[in-house]
Short mmCIF file of C-alpha atoms in Angstrom, two decimals:
data_model
loop_
_atom_site.label_atom_id
_atom_site.label_comp_id
_atom_site.label_asym_id
_atom_site.label_seq_id
_atom_site.Cartn_x
_atom_site.Cartn_y
_atom_site.Cartn_z
CA MET A 1 0.00 0.00 0.00
CA GLU A 2 1.23 3.50 -0.78
CA SER A 3 2.19 5.53 2.28
CA SER A 4 2.31 9.12 1.04
CA PRO A 5 0.57 9.82 -2.27
CA ILE A 6 0.69 13.54 -1.46
CA GLU A 7 3.85 15.23 -0.20
CA VAL A 8 4.07 18.81 1.04
CA SER A 9 7.20 20.86 1.61
CA VAL A 10 7.68 24.54 2.47
CA ASP A 11 10.70 26.69 1.65
CA ALA A 12 11.02 30.47 1.83
CA GLY A 13 7.29 31.07 1.83
CA VAL A 14 6.65 28.67 -1.08
CA ALA A 15 4.75 25.42 -0.46
CA THR A 16 5.14 22.59 -2.96
CA VAL A 17 2.35 20.03 -3.16
CA PHE A 18 3.58 16.89 -4.91
CA ILE A 19 1.34 14.10 -6.24
CA ASN A 20 3.51 10.99 -5.98
CA ARG A 21 1.71 8.19 -7.82
CA PRO A 22 3.69 7.66 -11.04
CA GLU A 23 2.75 3.99 -11.16
CA ARG A 24 -0.91 5.10 -11.54
CA LYS A 25 -0.21 8.12 -13.77
CA ASN A 26 -0.68 10.37 -10.73
CA ALA A 27 -4.37 9.48 -10.67
CA LEU A 28 -6.44 10.52 -7.68
CA SER A 29 -7.15 7.63 -5.36
CA VAL A 30 -9.22 8.18 -2.22
CA ALA A 31 -6.01 8.58 -0.22
CA ALA A 32 -4.57 11.05 -2.74
CA ALA A 33 -7.75 13.12 -2.97
CA ASN A 34 -8.06 13.31 0.79
CA GLY A 35 -4.36 14.07 1.07
CA LEU A 36 -4.84 17.07 -1.21
CA VAL A 37 -7.59 18.38 1.07
CA ASP A 38 -5.22 18.05 4.03
CA ALA A 39 -2.53 19.88 2.06
CA TRP A 40 -4.71 22.87 1.18
CA GLU A 41 -6.01 23.13 4.72
CA ARG A 42 -2.45 23.07 6.04
CA ILE A 43 -1.33 25.71 3.54
CA GLU A 44 -4.26 27.98 4.32
CA ALA A 45 -3.49 27.80 8.05
CA ASP A 46 0.28 28.25 7.74
CA GLU A 47 1.05 31.98 7.98
CA THR A 48 4.56 31.42 6.60
CA VAL A 49 3.20 30.17 3.26
CA ARG A 50 2.52 32.87 0.68
CA VAL A 51 2.15 30.84 -2.53
CA SER A 52 1.93 27.19 -3.55
CA ILE A 53 3.09 25.04 -6.45
CA LEU A 54 1.15 21.93 -7.43
CA THR A 55 3.18 19.38 -9.35
CA SER A 56 3.59 15.61 -9.64
CA ALA A 57 6.02 12.78 -10.21
CA ASP A 58 7.43 12.53 -13.73
CA CYS A 59 5.69 9.81 -15.73
CA GLY A 60 4.44 11.70 -18.77
CA ILE A 61 1.13 12.49 -17.04
CA PHE A 62 0.55 15.43 -14.69
CA SER A 63 -2.61 13.69 -13.47
CA ALA A 64 -4.90 11.22 -15.18
CA GLY A 65 -7.77 12.27 -12.92
CA LEU A 66 -9.82 9.78 -10.97
CA ASP A 67 -8.19 6.42 -10.21
CA LEU A 68 -10.58 4.34 -12.32
CA LYS A 69 -9.13 1.01 -11.15
CA GLU A 70 -9.80 1.90 -7.53
CA ALA A 71 -13.23 3.24 -8.49
CA ALA A 72 -14.12 -0.09 -10.10
CA GLU A 73 -12.85 -2.02 -7.07
CA ILE A 74 -14.83 0.11 -4.62
CA ALA A 75 -17.97 -0.28 -6.70
CA ARG A 76 -17.44 -4.06 -6.78
CA THR A 77 -16.65 -4.56 -3.09
CA ASP A 78 -18.63 -1.77 -1.39
CA GLY A 79 -21.38 -1.11 -3.89
CA GLU A 80 -20.84 2.64 -3.89
CA ASP A 81 -19.23 5.33 -6.00
CA ILE A 82 -15.66 6.30 -5.15
CA LEU A 83 -16.63 9.98 -4.76
CA GLY A 84 -18.56 9.04 -1.61
CA LYS A 85 -15.30 8.12 0.10
CA MET A 86 -13.61 11.42 -0.71
CA ARG A 87 -13.86 14.30 1.74
CA ASP A 88 -14.01 16.90 -1.04
CA PRO A 89 -14.42 15.19 -4.43
CA PHE A 90 -14.75 18.42 -6.42
CA ASN A 91 -11.77 20.18 -4.78
CA GLU A 92 -13.71 23.07 -3.30
CA THR A 93 -11.12 23.35 -0.52
CA MET A 94 -8.45 23.98 -3.12
CA ARG A 95 -10.58 26.49 -4.99
CA GLY A 96 -11.29 28.33 -1.74
CA CYS A 97 -7.61 28.68 -0.85
CA ARG A 98 -6.84 32.41 -0.50
CA LYS A 99 -3.18 32.03 -1.43
CA PRO A 100 -2.09 31.79 -5.08
CA ILE A 101 -1.55 28.31 -6.53
CA ILE A 102 0.70 27.62 -9.53
CA ALA A 103 0.30 24.45 -11.57
CA ALA A 104 3.60 22.98 -12.73
CA MET A 105 2.12 20.53 -15.24
CA THR A 106 4.98 18.22 -16.16
CA GLY A 107 2.88 15.96 -18.40
CA SER A 108 -0.49 15.52 -20.05
CA LEU A 109 -3.62 16.07 -17.99
CA MET A 110 -7.15 14.85 -18.35
CA ALA A 111 -10.41 14.61 -16.39
CA GLY A 112 -9.65 15.32 -12.71
CA GLY A 113 -6.18 16.45 -13.71
CA MET A 114 -7.84 19.25 -15.62
CA MET A 115 -9.97 19.97 -12.56
CA LEU A 116 -6.80 20.54 -10.55
CA ALA A 117 -5.38 22.81 -13.25
CA LEU A 118 -8.57 24.90 -13.38
CA ASN A 119 -8.34 25.50 -9.63
CA CYS A 120 -4.84 26.95 -10.00
CA ASP A 121 -4.22 30.64 -10.62
CA LEU A 122 -1.20 30.30 -12.92
CA ARG A 123 -0.29 27.37 -15.16
CA VAL A 124 3.01 26.25 -16.63
CA GLY A 125 2.78 23.41 -19.15
CA LEU A 126 5.08 21.00 -20.96
CA LYS A 127 5.39 21.26 -24.72
CA GLY A 128 4.09 18.27 -26.66
CA THR A 129 1.55 17.18 -24.03
CA LYS A 130 -2.23 16.79 -24.26
CA VAL A 131 -5.14 18.21 -22.30
CA GLY A 132 -8.71 17.00 -22.08
CA ILE A 133 -11.91 16.49 -20.11
CA THR A 134 -12.67 12.87 -20.94
CA GLU A 135 -15.66 12.18 -18.71
CA VAL A 136 -18.17 11.74 -21.54
CA LYS A 137 -16.13 8.78 -22.79
CA LEU A 138 -16.37 7.11 -19.39
CA GLY A 139 -19.90 7.85 -18.24
CA ARG A 140 -18.65 10.23 -15.57
CA GLY A 141 -19.20 13.99 -15.21
CA SER A 142 -17.42 17.33 -14.92
CA PRO A 143 -19.58 19.68 -12.81
CA TRP A 144 -16.34 21.43 -11.81
CA VAL A 145 -15.72 22.76 -15.34
CA ALA A 146 -17.48 26.14 -14.97
CA PRO A 147 -14.31 28.18 -14.19
CA ALA A 148 -12.90 27.17 -17.58
CA LEU A 149 -15.28 29.68 -19.20
CA TRP A 150 -12.96 32.40 -17.85
CA MET A 151 -9.92 30.65 -19.34
CA LEU A 152 -11.02 29.32 -22.74
CA PRO A 153 -13.42 30.43 -25.49
CA GLN A 154 -16.86 28.84 -25.15
CA PRO A 155 -16.77 26.90 -28.46
CA ILE A 156 -13.39 25.39 -27.58
CA LEU A 157 -14.59 24.40 -24.12
CA MET A 158 -17.72 22.86 -25.63
CA GLU A 159 -15.61 20.79 -28.00
CA ILE A 160 -13.51 19.57 -25.10
CA VAL A 161 -16.39 18.57 -22.82
CA LEU A 162 -18.72 17.19 -25.51
CA THR A 163 -16.22 15.07 -27.43
CA GLY A 164 -13.94 14.05 -24.57
CA ASP A 165 -11.03 14.29 -27.02
CA LEU A 166 -7.57 15.44 -26.03
CA MET A 167 -6.16 18.67 -27.46
CA SER A 168 -2.55 19.74 -27.70
CA ILE A 169 -1.44 22.06 -24.93
CA GLU A 170 -0.02 24.32 -27.64
CA ARG A 171 -3.53 24.91 -28.99
CA LEU A 172 -4.86 25.79 -25.55
CA HIS A 173 -1.83 27.98 -24.87
CA ASP A 174 -2.78 30.04 -27.93
CA PHE A 175 -6.09 30.76 -26.19
CA GLY A 176 -4.31 31.84 -22.98
CA PHE A 177 -4.91 28.72 -20.88
CA THR A 178 -1.26 28.52 -19.80
CA ASN A 179 1.12 31.28 -18.79
CA TYR A 180 4.20 29.49 -20.13
CA LEU A 181 5.17 26.34 -21.98
CA GLU A 182 8.57 24.76 -21.36
CA ASP A 183 10.64 22.06 -23.05
CA THR A 184 11.28 19.68 -20.13
CA PRO A 185 9.65 18.80 -16.78
CA ASP A 186 12.58 20.34 -14.91
CA LEU A 187 12.14 23.61 -16.79
CA VAL A 188 8.39 23.54 -16.06
CA ARG A 189 9.10 23.30 -12.35
CA GLU A 190 11.84 25.94 -12.52
CA ARG A 191 9.50 28.37 -14.24
CA ALA A 192 6.86 27.70 -11.58
CA ARG A 193 9.44 28.26 -8.83
CA ASP A 194 10.47 31.55 -10.42
CA LEU A 195 6.85 32.73 -10.49
CA ALA A 196 6.40 31.59 -6.90
CA ARG A 197 9.49 33.43 -5.72
CA ARG A 198 8.28 36.63 -7.34
CA ILE A 199 4.87 36.30 -5.69
CA ALA A 200 6.39 35.39 -2.32
CA THR A 201 8.41 38.62 -2.24
CA ALA A 202 5.39 40.81 -2.99
CA ALA A 203 3.28 42.44 -0.27
CA PRO A 204 1.34 39.50 1.23
CA LEU A 205 -1.87 41.34 2.01
CA SER A 206 -1.94 42.84 -1.48
CA VAL A 207 -1.44 39.40 -3.04
CA LEU A 208 -4.32 37.89 -1.07
CA ALA A 209 -6.62 40.78 -1.95
CA ALA A 210 -5.61 40.67 -5.62
CA LYS A 211 -6.43 36.99 -5.97
CA GLY A 212 -9.62 37.44 -3.96
CA SER A 213 -10.77 40.28 -6.20
CA VAL A 214 -10.27 38.32 -9.42
CA ARG A 215 -12.00 35.26 -8.00
CA ALA A 216 -14.87 37.39 -6.69
CA THR A 217 -15.43 38.84 -10.15
CA MET A 218 -15.56 35.33 -11.61
CA ASN A 219 -18.11 34.34 -8.97
CA LEU A 220 -20.21 37.48 -8.76
CA GLY A 221 -19.85 39.23 -12.11
CA CYS A 222 -18.29 42.62 -12.77
CA ALA A 223 -20.42 44.84 -10.51
CA GLY A 224 -20.40 42.41 -7.59
CA GLY A 225 -16.72 41.70 -8.06
CA LEU A 226 -15.85 45.40 -7.93
CA GLU A 227 -17.71 45.80 -4.64
CA GLU A 228 -16.11 42.70 -3.13
CA GLY A 229 -12.70 43.83 -4.38
CA LYS A 230 -13.07 47.15 -2.58
CA ARG A 231 -14.05 45.33 0.60
CA LEU A 232 -11.06 42.97 0.37
CA HIS A 233 -8.65 45.88 -0.11
CA GLN A 234 -9.84 47.93 2.87
CA PHE A 235 -7.54 45.98 5.17
CA VAL A 236 -4.67 46.37 2.71
CA TYR A 237 -4.90 50.16 2.57
CA ALA A 238 -5.16 50.38 6.37
CA SER A 239 -2.12 48.15 6.96
CA GLN A 240 1.46 48.97 7.93
CA ASP A 241 2.54 47.44 4.62
CA ALA A 242 0.68 50.17 2.73
CA ILE A 243 2.98 52.68 4.43
CA GLU A 244 6.11 50.54 4.17
CA GLY A 245 5.84 50.07 0.39
CA PRO A 246 5.99 53.77 -0.59
CA ARG A 247 8.56 54.45 2.14
CA ALA A 248 10.88 51.71 0.86
CA PHE A 249 10.44 52.98 -2.69
CA ALA A 250 11.37 56.52 -1.66
CA GLU A 251 14.37 55.24 0.32
CA LYS A 252 15.46 53.01 -2.58
CA ARG A 253 15.51 49.79 -0.54
CA ALA A 254 13.68 46.49 -0.48
CA PRO A 255 10.45 46.64 1.58
CA VAL A 256 10.11 44.66 4.78
CA TRP A 257 6.59 43.27 4.71
CA ARG A 258 4.85 42.61 8.02
CA GLY A 259 1.61 41.22 6.66
CA ARG A 260 -0.45 43.51 8.84
#
């Protein structure tokens, strides 16, 4: 039995969440799915973490989504669907995380792997890989796909969800789905680490409010998002960091953020 399908490490304000199931194409077993919930809860509670990277073991697949072999076994032995054994099958804990999440996608991704990517704020992909939402080929579903409407044109998304076919990541990159494409898995992770370092050195309250404002606009629409954005930034403008930033700029030095 696998002991740690999900590994979490923290360094210099950057948390790395690592899916370690290469023998199953980094598919989400019950243990892996629940381990991801634990990871996001830990990251949200850890005040030293400012940004996270989600990546996985190198096997050509970032994540194949649901572990279909385990799903079949659970249905056979317990007579229930595998989602019933997962604490948060649609990754709402991840989506609710206030801190930015960067996907370092070191292989192809499909189904639940795409769900994980959609819940990230920045995405770095690997050239030559494929992306898809394959549920219609398997009799499953993708109720988590709604955020993709803010990341891909509607006709392209419809083609993906209705056919279940895989598309090249280069095609989706042309539509803005990924921030960067790299040549090797190591370069994918290095690009993600560079983005994370840049975010981790920014004013922490401003980063949280910036992500919250964008997400609020996705959830509430433009007018509602603007109002929620103003509410989220009230604490930022009233903070010591709002004074420290201009002061450091005037004094030509690096700011010392206090996060309050």
